[in-house]
Coordinates of C-alpha atoms and ligand atoms in Angstrom, one line a residue:
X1 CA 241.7 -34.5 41.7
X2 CA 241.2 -34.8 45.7
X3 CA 241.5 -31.8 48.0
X4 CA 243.0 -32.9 51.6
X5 CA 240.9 -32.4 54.3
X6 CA 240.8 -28.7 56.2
X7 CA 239.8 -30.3 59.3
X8 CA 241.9 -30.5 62.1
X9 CA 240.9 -33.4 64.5
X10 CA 243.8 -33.2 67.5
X11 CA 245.8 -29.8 65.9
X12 CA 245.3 -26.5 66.3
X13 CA 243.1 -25.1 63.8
X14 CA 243.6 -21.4 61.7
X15 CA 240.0 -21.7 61.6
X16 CA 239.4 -20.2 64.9
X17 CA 235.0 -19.8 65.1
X18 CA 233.3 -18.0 67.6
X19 CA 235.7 -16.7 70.0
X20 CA 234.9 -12.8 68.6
X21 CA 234.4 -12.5 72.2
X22 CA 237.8 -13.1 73.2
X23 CA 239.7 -12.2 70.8
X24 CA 238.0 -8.3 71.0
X25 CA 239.6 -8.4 74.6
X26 CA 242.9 -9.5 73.8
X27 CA 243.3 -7.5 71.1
X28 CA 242.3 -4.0 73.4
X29 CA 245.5 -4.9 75.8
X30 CA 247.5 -6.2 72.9
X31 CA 246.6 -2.4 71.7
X32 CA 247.7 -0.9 74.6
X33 CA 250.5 -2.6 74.8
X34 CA 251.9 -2.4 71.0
X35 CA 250.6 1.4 70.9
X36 CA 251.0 2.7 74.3
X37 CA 254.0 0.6 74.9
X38 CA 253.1 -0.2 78.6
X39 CA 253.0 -3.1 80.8
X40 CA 249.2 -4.9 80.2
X41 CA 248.6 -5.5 84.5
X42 CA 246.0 -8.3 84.1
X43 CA 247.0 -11.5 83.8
X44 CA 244.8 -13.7 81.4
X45 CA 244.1 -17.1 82.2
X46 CA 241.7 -19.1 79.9
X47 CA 240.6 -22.0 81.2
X48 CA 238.8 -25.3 79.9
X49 CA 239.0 -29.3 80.2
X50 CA 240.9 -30.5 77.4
X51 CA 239.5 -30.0 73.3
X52 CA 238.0 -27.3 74.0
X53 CA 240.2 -25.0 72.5
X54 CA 242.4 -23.1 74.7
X55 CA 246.1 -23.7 72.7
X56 CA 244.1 -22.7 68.9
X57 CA 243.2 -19.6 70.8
X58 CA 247.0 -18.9 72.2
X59 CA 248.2 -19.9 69.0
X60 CA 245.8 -17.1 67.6
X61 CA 247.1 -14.7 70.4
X62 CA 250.7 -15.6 68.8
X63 CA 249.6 -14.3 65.4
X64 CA 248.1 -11.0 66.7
X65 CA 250.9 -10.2 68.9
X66 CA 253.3 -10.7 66.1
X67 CA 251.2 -9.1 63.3
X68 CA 251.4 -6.0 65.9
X69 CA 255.1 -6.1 65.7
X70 CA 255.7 -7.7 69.0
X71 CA 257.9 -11.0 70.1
X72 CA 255.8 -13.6 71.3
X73 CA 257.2 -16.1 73.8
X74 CA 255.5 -19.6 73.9
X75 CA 256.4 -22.0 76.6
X76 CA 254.4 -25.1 77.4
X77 CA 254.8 -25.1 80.9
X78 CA 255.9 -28.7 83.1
X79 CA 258.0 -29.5 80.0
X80 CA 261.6 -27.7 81.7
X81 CA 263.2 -27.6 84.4
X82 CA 260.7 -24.6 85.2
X83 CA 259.0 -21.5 84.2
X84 CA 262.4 -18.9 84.8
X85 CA 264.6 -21.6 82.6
X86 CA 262.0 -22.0 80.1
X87 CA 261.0 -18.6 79.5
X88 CA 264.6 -17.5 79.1
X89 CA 265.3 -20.6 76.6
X90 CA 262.4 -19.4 74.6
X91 CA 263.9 -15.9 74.8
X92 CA 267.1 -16.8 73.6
X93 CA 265.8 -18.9 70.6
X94 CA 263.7 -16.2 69.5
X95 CA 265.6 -13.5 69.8
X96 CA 268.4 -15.3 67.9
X97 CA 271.2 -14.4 67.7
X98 CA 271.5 -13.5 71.2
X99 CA 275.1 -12.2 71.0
X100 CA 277.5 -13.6 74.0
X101 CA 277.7 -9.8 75.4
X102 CA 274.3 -9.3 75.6
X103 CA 272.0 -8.9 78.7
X104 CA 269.8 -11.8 78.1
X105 CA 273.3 -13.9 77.5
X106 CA 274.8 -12.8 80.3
X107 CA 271.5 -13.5 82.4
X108 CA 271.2 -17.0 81.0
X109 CA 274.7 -18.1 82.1
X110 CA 274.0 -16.7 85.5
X111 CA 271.7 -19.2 86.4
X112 CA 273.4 -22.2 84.5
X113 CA 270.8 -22.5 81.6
X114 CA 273.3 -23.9 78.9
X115 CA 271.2 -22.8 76.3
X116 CA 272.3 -24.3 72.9
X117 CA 270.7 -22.9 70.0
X118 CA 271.6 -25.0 67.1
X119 CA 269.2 -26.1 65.2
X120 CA 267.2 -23.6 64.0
X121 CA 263.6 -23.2 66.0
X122 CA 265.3 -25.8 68.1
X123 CA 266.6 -24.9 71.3
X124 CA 267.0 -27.0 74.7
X125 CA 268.3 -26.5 78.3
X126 CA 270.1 -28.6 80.2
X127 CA 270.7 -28.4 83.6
X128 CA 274.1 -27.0 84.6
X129 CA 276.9 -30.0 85.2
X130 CA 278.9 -26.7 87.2
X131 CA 279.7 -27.5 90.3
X132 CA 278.6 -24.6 91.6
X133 CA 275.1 -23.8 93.4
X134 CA 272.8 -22.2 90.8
X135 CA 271.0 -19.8 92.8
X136 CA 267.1 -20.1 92.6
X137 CA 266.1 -17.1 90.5
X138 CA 264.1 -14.8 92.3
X139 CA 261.2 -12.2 91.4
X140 CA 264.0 -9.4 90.5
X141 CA 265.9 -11.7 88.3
X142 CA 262.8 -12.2 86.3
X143 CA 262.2 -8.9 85.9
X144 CA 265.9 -8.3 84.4
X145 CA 265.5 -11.3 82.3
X146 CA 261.9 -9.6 81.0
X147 CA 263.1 -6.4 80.7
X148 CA 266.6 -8.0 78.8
X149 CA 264.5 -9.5 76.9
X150 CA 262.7 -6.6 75.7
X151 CA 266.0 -4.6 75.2
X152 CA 267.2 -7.8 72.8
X153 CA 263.4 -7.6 70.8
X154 CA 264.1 -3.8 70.2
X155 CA 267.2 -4.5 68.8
X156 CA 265.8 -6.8 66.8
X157 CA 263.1 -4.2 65.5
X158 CA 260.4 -5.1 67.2
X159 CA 258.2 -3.1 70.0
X160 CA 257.1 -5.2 72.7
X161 CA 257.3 -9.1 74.4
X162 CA 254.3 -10.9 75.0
X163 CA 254.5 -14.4 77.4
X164 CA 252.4 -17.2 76.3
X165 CA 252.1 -19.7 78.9
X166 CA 250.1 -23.3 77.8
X167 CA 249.3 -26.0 80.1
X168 CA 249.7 -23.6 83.1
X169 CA 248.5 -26.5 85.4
X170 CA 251.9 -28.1 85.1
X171 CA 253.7 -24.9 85.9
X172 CA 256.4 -25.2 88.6
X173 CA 254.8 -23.4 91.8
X174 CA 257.8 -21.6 92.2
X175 CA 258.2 -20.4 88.6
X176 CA 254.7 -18.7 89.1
X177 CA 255.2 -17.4 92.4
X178 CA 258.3 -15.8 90.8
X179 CA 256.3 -14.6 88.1
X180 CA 253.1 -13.4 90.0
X181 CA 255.6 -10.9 92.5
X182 CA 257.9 -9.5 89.5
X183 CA 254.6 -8.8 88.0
X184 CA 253.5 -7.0 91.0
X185 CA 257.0 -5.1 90.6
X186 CA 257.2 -4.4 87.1
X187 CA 253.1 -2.4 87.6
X188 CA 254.8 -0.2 90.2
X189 CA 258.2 0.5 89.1
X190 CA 258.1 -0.2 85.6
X191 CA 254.9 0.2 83.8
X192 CA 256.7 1.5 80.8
X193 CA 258.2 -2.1 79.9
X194 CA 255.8 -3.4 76.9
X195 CA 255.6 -7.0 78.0
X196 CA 252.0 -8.7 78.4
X197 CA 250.9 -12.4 80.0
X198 CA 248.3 -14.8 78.5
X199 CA 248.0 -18.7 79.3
X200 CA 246.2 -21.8 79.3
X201 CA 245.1 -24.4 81.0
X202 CA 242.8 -27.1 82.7
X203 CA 240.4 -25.7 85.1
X204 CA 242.2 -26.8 87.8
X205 CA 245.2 -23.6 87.4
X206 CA 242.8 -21.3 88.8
X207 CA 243.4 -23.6 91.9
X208 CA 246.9 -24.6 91.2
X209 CA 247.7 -21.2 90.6
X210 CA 245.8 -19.3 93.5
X211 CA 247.5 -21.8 95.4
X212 CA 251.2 -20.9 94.5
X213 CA 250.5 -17.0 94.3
X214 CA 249.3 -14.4 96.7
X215 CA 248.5 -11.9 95.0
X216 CA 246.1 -13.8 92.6
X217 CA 243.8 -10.8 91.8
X218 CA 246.5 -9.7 89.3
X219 CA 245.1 -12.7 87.0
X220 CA 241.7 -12.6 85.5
X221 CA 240.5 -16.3 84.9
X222 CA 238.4 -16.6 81.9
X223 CA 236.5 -20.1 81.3
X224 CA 236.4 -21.2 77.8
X225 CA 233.1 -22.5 77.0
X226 CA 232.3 -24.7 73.8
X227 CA 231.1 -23.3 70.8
X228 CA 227.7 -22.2 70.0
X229 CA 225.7 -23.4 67.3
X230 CA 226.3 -21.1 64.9
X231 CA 229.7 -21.1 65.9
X232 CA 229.9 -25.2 65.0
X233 CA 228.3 -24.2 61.4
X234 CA 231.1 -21.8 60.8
X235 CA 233.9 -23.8 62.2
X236 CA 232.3 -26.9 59.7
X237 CA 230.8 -25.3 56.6
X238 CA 234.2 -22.0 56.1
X239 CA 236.8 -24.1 55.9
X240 CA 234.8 -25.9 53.1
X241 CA 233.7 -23.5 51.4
X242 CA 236.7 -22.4 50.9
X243 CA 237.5 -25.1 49.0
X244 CA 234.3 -24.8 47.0
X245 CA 232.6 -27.4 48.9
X246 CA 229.1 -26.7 50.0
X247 CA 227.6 -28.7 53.5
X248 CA 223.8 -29.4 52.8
X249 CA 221.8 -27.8 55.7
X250 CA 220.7 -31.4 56.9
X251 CA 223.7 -32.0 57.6
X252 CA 224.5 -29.5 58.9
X253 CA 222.1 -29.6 61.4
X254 CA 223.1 -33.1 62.0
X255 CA 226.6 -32.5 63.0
X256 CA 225.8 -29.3 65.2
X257 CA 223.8 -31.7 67.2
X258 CA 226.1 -34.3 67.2
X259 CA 229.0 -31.9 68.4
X260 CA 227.4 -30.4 71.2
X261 CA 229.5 -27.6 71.0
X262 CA 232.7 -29.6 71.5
X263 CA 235.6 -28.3 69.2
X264 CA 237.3 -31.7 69.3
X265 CA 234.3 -33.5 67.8
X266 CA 233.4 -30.8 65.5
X267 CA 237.0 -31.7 63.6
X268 CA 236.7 -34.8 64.1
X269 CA 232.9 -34.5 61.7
X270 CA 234.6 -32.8 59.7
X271 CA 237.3 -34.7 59.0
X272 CA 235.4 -37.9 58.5
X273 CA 232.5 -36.2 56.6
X274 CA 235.3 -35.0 54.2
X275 CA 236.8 -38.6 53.6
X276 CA 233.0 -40.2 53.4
X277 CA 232.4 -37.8 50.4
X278 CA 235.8 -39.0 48.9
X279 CA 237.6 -35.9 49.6
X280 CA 235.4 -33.5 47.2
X281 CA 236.2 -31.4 44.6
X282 CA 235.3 -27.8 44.1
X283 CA 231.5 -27.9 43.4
X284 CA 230.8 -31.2 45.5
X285 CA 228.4 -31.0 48.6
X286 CA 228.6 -33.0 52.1
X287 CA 225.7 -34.5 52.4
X288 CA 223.4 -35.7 55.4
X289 CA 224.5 -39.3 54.2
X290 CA 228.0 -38.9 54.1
X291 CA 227.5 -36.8 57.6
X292 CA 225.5 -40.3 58.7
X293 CA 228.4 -42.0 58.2
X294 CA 230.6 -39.3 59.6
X295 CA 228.6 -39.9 62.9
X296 CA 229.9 -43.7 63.3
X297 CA 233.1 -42.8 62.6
X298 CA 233.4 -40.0 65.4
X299 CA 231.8 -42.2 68.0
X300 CA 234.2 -44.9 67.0
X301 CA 237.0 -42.6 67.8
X302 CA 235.7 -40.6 70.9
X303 CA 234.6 -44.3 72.5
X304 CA 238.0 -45.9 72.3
X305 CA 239.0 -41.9 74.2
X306 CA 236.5 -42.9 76.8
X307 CA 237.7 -46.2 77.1
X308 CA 241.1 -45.2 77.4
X309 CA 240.3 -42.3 80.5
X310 CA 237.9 -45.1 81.8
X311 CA 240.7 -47.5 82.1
X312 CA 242.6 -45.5 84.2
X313 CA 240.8 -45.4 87.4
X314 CA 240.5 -49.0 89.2
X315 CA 239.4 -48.5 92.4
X316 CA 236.2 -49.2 94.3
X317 CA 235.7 -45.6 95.0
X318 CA 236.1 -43.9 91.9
X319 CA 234.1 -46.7 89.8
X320 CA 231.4 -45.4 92.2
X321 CA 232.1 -41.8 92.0
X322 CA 231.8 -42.0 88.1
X323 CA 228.8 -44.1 88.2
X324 CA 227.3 -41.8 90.1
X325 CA 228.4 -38.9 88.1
X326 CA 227.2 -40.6 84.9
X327 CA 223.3 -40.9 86.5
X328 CA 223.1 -36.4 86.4
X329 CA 224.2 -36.6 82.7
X330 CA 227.2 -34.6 81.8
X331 CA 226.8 -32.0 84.1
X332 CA 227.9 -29.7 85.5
X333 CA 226.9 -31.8 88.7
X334 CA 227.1 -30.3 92.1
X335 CA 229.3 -32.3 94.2
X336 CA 226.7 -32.2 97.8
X337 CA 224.1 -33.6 95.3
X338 CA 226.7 -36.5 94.4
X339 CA 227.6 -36.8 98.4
X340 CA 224.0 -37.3 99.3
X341 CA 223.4 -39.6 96.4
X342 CA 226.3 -41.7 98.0
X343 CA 225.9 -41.2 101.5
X344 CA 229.0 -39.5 102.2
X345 CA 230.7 -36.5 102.9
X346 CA 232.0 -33.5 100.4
X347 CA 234.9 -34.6 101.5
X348 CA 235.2 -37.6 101.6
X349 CA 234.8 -37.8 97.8
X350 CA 237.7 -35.2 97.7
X351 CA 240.3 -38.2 96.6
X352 CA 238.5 -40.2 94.2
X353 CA 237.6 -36.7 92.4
X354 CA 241.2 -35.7 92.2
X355 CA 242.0 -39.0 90.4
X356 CA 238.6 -38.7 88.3
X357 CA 240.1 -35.5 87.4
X358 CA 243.9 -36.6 87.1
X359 CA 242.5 -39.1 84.3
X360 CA 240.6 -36.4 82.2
X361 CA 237.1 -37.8 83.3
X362 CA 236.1 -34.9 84.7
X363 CA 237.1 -31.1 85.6
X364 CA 235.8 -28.4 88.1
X365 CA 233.1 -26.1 86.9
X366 CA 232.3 -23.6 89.0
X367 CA 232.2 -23.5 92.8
X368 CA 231.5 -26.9 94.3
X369 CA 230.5 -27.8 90.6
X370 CA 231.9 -30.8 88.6
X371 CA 231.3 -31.9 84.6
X372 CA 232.6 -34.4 82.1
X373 CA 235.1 -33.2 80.0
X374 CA 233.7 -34.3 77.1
X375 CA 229.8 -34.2 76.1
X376 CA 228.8 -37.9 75.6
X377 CA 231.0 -38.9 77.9
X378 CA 228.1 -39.7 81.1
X379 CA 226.2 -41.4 78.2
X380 CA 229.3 -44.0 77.7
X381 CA 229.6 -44.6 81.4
X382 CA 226.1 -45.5 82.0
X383 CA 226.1 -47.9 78.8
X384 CA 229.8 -48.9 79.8
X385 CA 228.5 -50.0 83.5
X386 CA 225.4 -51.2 82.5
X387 CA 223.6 -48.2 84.8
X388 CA 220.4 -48.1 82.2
X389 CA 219.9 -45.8 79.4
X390 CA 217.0 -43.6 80.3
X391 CA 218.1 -39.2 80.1
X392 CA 218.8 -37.8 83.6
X393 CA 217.0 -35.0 85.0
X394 CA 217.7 -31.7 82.8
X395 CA 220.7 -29.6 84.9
X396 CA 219.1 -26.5 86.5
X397 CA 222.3 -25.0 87.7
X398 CA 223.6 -21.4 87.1
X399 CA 226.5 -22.9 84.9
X400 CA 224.0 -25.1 83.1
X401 CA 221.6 -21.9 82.4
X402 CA 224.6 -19.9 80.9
X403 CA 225.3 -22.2 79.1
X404 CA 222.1 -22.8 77.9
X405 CA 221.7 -19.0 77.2
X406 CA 225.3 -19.3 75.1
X407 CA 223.4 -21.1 72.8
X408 CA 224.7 -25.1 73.6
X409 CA 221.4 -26.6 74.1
X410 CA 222.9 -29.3 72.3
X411 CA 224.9 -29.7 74.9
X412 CA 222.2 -30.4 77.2
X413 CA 220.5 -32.1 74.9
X414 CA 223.8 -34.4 75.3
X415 CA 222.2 -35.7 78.1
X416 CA 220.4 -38.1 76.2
X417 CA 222.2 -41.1 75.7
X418 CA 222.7 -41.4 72.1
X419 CA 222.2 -44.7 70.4
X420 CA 224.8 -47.0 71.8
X421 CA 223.1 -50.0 70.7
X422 CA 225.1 -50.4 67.5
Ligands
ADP501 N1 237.3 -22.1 67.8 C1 237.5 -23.3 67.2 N2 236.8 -23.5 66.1 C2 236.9 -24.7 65.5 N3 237.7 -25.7 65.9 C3 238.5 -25.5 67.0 C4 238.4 -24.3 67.7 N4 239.2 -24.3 68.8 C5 239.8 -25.5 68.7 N5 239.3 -26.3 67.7 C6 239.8 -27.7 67.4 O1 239.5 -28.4 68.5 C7 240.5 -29.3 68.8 C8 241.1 -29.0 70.2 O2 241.7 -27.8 70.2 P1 242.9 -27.4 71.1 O3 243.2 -26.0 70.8 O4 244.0 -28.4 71.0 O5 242.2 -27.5 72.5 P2 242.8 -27.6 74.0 O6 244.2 -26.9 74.0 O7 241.8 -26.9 74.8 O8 242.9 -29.1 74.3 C9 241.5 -29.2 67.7 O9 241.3 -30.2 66.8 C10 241.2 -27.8 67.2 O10 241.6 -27.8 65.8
MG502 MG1 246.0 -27.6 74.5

């Protein structure tokens, strides 16, 4: 007998470790909502470069909301033809069937969503071939479509709507706008409606958002940080041990340096740890040989990832920027140190970080802060431009010190280039 692997390199894992932290929080307004049946104010952005974990956690917030009786609404934002459309698609699929009489119905039409409901957990909009103007749906036309779509949720037993909202960076900046005032409206003419707001995305929808809104103070923006150390032991040795595999300690050790906190590479250990012990059997270990091997394999995969963002940026400037970058280690880095290492301007570098961003290189952190999105990924860019091996200077910034004090020393400890000489 082989057991298949419980690691989930590139999905969403059920094995959600360390985010206690979080998930206390949302549970208190999912509480309040489900209980009290009222409208949660804040809006709850988590935000993080990619693989870090921010749709497993919406995903989770998906399963608690619907454990506590309420409809959950998941749209992946930049995916429609914009927030309104997609969130009333969603509606309509879920709340199935949506009866041609009804509100949300009614409200669909109005603004020329044809939305076909077929397939089951299949819907799709397509834009409306009438030839008259759809209007642009405004603020109050959100709020009837929430509180329609609370009316359809009750009929359908349950006792209140929660809107999940991943890769908010691509939202339409209309669609938030929209969202941001009927928000604003709902808190003071409708606090009894049980709806609640979470979302997701890259670091840069606190900026993409503020932009688009003003009244941003109705969202709290929450940074998702890696995992701790303990947090990478759980996430590695639970979902084994479940299957009555045990992880030796070495290895452990081995792959909670290795990871450096990084959710992505922890599965990706996992995963290839499982397959070098030949997919185990209850009462097999993973040992800090098969975890040896495990190691090449992740590099393997997370090099051709940093070959492929590397790739993506040819011009003079960024080449320099990332260079650059690489020589403060991971990061975060803040940007007037990289300006005076160059000779140039904040600003100046303000285009060649946009496109270091735009191909997943890099993300903000903090105010005037950058990082890699990945730990290891400075390390490949030295080695990758031939900029010399030896470990930058240790990061003494406020974000590198939290960090630090959240337990990812390994992350720092990232820094290091790792042995690249294979
Ligand atoms: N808390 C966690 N514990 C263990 N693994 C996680 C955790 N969060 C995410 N992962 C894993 O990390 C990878 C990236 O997760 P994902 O949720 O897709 O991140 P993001 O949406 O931020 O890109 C996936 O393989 C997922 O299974
Ligand atoms: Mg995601």
């Amino acid at each position: 007998m082989v057991q298949p692997s419980p690691y989930r390199p590139g999905e969403v894992t059920r094995h959600l470790a360390g985010r206690q932290g979080q998930l206390a929080e949302i549970e208190e307004r999912l509480d309040y909502l489900t209980q009290l049946q009222r409208l949660v104010p804040r809006i709850r952005i988590d935000y993080a470069p990619r693989g870090v974990g921010k749709t497993s956690l919406l995903r989770e917030i998906q399963r608690m909301a619907d454990s506590r009786g309420a409809t959950a609404l998941w749209v992946t934002a930049g995916e429609t033809p914009g927030l309104f459309a997609a969130l009333a698609t969603e509606a309509a699929r879920v709340l199935r069937p949506v009866g041609p009489r009804s509100r949300l119905a009614r409200l669909t039409d109005q603004f020329g969503l044809a939305v076909q409901v077929g397939v089951p957990g299949i819907a799709s909009v397509t834009a409306s071939t009438r030839a008259v103007a759809v209007p642009q749906p405004t603020a109050r036309d959100l709020q009837d479509l929430l509180s329609a779509t609370v009316e359809a949720a009750r009929d359908a037993g349950r006792r209140a709507v929660v809107l999940l909202i991943d890769e908010i960076q691509a939202a339409d900046p209309a669609g938030l706008r929209t969202l941001s005032y009927a928000w604003q409206h709902l808190q003071s003419e409708a606090q009894d409606l049980p709806v609640a707001f979470f979302g997701a995305g890259l670091p840069e929808s606190v900026g993409h958002i503020n932009r688009a809104v003003s009244n941003s103070e109705r969202f709290a923006y929450k940074r998702l940080l890696g995992l701790s150390e303990d947090a990478v032991a759980v996430a590695l040795a639970g979902p084994a041990r479940e299957l009555g595999v045990i992880w030796d300690d070495a290895a452990l050790t081995d792959a909670i340096d290795e990871a450096a906190g990084y959710p992505h590479t922890v599965q990706l250990l996992g995963d290839y740890a499982w397959r070098r012990a030949g997919r185990p059997d209850p009462g097999a270990r993973i040992t800090r040989e098969h975890l040896a091997a495990a190691i090449a394999d992740t590099r393997q995969d997370l090099d051709a990832l940093y070959e492929a963002r590397l790739a993506k940026i040819t011009g003079q400037q960024e080449v320099e920027l990332v260079g650059s970058l690489a020589m403060f280690g991971d990061g975060p880095i803040r940007r007037i140190d990289i300006a005076k290492t160059l000779g140039k301007t904040s600003n100046d570098l303000s285009l060649p970080r946009q496109k270091l961003i735009a191909a997943g290189i890099i993300a903000e952190s903090g105010y005037g802060q950058m990082e890699f999105t990945i730990p290891g990924f400075a390390a490949f860019v030295r080695h990758h431009y031939g900029l010399g091996e030896e470990e930058p200077p240790a990061p003494t910034t406020f974000a590198a010190q939290i960090a630090r004090e959240r337990g990812i020393t390994a992350r720092i400890k990232a820094n290091a280039p790792k042995d690249l000489s294979r």
